[in-house]
CSV table of C-alpha atoms and ligand atoms in Angstrom, one decimal:
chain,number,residue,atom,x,y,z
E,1,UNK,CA,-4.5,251.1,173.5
E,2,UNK,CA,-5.7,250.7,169.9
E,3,UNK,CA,-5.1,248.0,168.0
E,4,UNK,CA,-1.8,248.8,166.1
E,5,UNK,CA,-0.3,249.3,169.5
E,6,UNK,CA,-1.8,246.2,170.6
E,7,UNK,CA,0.4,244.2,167.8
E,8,UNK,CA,3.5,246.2,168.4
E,9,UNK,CA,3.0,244.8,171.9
E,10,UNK,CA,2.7,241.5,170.5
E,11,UNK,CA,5.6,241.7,168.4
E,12,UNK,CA,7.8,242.5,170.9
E,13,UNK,CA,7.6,239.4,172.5
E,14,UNK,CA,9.1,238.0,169.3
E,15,UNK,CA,12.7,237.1,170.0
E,16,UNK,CA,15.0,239.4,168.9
E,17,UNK,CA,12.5,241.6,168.1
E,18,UNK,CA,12.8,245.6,169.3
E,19,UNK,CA,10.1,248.4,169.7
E,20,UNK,CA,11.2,249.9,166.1
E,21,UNK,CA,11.1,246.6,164.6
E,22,UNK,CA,7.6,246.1,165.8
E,23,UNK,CA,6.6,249.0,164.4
E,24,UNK,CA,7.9,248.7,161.0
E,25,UNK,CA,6.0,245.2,160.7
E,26,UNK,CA,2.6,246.7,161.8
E,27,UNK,CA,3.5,249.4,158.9
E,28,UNK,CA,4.0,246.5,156.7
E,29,UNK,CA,0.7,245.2,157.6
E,30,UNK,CA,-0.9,248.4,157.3
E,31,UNK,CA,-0.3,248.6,153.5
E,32,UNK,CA,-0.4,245.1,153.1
E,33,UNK,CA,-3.1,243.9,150.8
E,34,UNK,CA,-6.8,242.5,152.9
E,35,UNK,CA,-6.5,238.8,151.6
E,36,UNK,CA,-2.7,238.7,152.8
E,37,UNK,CA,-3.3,239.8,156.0
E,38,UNK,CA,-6.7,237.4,156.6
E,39,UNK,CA,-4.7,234.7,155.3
E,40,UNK,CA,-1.9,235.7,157.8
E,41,UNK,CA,-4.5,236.3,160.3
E,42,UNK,CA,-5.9,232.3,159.5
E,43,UNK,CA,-2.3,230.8,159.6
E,44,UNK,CA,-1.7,232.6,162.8
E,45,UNK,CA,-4.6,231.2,164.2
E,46,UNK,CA,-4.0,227.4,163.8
E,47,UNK,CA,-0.5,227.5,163.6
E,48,UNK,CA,-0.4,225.1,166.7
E,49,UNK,CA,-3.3,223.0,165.0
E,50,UNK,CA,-0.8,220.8,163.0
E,51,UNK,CA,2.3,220.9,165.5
E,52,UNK,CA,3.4,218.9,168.2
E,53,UNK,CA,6.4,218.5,170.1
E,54,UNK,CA,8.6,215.8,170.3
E,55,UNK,CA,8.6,213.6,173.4
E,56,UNK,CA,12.1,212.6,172.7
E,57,UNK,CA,14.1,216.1,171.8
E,58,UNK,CA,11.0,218.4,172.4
E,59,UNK,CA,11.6,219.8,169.0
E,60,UNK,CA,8.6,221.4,166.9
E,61,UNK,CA,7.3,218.7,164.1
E,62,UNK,CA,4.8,218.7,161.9
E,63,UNK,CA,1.8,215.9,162.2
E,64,UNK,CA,2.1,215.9,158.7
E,65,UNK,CA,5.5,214.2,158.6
E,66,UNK,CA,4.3,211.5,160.3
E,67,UNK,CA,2.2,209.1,157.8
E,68,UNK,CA,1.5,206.6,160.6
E,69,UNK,CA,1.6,205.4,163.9
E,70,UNK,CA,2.7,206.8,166.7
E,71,UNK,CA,3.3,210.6,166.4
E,72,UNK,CA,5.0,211.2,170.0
E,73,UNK,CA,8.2,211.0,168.2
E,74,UNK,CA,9.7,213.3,165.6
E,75,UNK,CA,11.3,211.8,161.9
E,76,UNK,CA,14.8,213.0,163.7
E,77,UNK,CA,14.4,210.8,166.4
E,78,UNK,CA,13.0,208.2,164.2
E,79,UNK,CA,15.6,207.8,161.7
E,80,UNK,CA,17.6,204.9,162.1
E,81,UNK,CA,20.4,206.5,160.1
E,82,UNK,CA,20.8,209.0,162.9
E,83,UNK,CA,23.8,208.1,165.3
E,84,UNK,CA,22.1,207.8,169.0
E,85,UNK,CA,25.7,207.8,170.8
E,86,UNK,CA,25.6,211.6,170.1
E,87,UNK,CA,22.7,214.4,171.5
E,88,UNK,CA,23.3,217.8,170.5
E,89,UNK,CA,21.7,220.4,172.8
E,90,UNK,CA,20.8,223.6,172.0
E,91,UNK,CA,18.5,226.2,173.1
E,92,UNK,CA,16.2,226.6,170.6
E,93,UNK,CA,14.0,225.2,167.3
E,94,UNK,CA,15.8,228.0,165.2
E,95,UNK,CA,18.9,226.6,166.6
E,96,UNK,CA,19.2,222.7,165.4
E,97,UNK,CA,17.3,223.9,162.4
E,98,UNK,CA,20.2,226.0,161.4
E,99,UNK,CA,22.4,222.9,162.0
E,100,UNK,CA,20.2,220.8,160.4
E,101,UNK,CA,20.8,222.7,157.2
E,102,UNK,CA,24.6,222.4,157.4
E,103,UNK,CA,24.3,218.7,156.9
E,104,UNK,CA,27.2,218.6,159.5
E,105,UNK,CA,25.8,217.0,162.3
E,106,UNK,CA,24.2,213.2,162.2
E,107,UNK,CA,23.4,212.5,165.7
E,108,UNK,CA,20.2,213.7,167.5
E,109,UNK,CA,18.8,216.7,169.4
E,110,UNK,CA,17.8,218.2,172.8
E,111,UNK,CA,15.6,221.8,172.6
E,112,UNK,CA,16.3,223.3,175.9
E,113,UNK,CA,13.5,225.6,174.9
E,114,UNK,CA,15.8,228.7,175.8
E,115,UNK,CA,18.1,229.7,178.2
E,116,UNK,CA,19.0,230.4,181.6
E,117,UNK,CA,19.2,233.7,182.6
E,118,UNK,CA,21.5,235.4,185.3
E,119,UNK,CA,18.6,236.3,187.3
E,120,UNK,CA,16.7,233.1,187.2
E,121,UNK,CA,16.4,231.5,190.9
E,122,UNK,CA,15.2,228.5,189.5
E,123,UNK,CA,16.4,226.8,186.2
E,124,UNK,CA,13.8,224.5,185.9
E,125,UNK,CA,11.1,226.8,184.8
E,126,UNK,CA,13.0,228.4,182.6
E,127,UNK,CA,14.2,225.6,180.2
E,128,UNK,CA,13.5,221.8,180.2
E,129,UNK,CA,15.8,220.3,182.5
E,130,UNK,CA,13.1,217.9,184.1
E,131,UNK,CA,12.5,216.5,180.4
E,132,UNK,CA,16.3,216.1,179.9
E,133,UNK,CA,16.7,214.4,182.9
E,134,UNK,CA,13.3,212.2,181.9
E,135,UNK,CA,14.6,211.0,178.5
E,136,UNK,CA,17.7,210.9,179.5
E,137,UNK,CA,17.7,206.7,180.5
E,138,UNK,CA,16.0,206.2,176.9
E,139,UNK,CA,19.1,207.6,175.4
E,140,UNK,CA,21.7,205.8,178.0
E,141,UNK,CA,20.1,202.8,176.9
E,142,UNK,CA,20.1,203.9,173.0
E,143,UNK,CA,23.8,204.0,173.6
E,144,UNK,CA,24.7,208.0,174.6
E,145,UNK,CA,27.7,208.3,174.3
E,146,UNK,CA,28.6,212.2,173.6
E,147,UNK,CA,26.6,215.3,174.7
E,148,UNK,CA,27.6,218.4,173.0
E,149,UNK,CA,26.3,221.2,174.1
E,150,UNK,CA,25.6,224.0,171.2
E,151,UNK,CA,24.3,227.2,172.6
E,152,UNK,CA,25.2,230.5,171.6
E,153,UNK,CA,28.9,231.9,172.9
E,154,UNK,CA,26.8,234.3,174.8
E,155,UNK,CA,27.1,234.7,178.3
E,156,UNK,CA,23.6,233.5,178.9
E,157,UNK,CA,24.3,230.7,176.6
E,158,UNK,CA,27.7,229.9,178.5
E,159,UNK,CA,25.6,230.2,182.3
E,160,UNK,CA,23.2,227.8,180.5
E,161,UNK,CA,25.7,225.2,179.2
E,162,UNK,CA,26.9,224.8,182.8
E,163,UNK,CA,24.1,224.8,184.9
E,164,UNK,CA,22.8,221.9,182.7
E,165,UNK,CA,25.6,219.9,181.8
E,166,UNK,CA,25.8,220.2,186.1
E,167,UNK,CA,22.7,218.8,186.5
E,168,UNK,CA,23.3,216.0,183.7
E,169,UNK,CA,26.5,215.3,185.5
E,170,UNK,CA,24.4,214.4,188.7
E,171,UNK,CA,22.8,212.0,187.0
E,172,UNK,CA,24.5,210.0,184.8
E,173,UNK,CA,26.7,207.4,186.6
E,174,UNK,CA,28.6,206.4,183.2
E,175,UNK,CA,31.4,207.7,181.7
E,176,UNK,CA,30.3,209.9,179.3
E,177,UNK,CA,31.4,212.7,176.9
E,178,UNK,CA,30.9,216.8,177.9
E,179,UNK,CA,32.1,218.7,174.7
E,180,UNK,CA,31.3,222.1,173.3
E,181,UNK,CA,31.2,223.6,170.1
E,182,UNK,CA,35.3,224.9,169.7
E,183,UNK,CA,37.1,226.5,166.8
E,184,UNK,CA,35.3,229.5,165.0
E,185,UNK,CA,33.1,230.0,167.8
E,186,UNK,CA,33.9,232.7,169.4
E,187,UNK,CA,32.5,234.9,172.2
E,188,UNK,CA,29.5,236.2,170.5
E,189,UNK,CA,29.0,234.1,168.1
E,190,UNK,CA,25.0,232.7,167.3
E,191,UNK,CA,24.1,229.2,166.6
E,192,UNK,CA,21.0,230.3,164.1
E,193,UNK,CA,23.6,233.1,162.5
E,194,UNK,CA,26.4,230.7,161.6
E,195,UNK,CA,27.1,229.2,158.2
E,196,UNK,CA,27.9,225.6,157.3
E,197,UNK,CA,31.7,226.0,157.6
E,198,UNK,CA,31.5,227.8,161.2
E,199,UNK,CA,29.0,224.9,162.1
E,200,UNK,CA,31.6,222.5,160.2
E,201,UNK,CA,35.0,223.8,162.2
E,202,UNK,CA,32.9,224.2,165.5
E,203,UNK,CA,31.7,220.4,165.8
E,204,UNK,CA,34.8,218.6,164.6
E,205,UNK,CA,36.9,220.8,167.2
E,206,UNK,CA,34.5,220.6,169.9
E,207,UNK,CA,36.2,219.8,173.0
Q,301,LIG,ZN1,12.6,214.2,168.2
């Protein structure tokens, strides 16, 4: 294998990312100018130098948003202007980013990490149940109130929502809120792809 078809192999990996798309980005790099694609090849490198996860939602955060103290916890989680009686969980970073944009949504995040799918024999190692289930007596105690779950109106997505929202319902011994995302989202329908209004109609009719 030389090493064009070595990135294409890479590439695919990349969600949502097909064989001809891989190979139009390794054409792309192919003409790109040398100090792009060393720069690219730099960033690449260290991307997960300055990341780290949150231990509270598991989202990706930057250690330079934190100016001091403990950096465990993202500035989501750490904003005391963000309601804690409501978690939003979705599968992924692109996911509550896209809903972060909208400016329609003021309580805080869970990053599954991805979904379950059909084939999966064990749910666990595919997304993070275990850590939901973990920070899940913070939050109780924060005052949880609401869990919506916002995952694609996939199949996949819809498998997802209930295998979790199962598990969650083991747990919790209080009387607490199951909704998902309702009007506008219809079977198909992406979390990352949706504008602000679709985001908008989808919360405030979840059900
Ligand atoms: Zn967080």
């Amino acid at each position: 294998m030389n090493n064009q078809d070595k990135i294409i192999e890479i590439f695919k990996k990349m969600p949502g990312i097909g064989p001809r798309q891989a190979k139009r980005m390794v054409y792309y790099l192919l003409s790109a100018p040398k100090d792009t694609l060393k720069k690219l090849a730099e960033l690449v490198g260290t991307i997960q130098d300055d990341i780290l996860t949150c231990q509270m939602c598991f989202r990706y955060f930057s250690k330079s948003q934190i100016k001091n103290g403990d950096d465990s916890i993202c500035s989501i989680c750490r904003n005391p202007n963000r309601k804690k009686d409501t978690m939003m969980i979705v599968a992924r970073d692109a996911d509550y980013e896209s809903i972060e944009k909208s400016g329609v949504f003021d309580g805080v995040y869970f990053v599954l990490g991805g979904t379950i799918p059909f084939s999966s024999k064990n749910a666990e190692e595919t997304v993070r149940i275990k850590e939901l289930l973990n920070i899940l007596n913070i939050r109780l105690k924060e005052g949880l109130s609401e869990i919506i779950f916002a995952l694609n109106a996939t199949p996949e997505g819809e498998h997802t929502t209930n295998i979790v929202e199962l598990r969650l319902k083991e747990k919790i011994q209080k009387p607490i809120r199951f909704s998902k995302l309702g009007r506008g989202f219809s079977t198909g329908t992406e979390v990352e792809y949706s504008d602000k209004e679709t985001l908008k109609n989808a919360i405030s009719s979840r059900s």
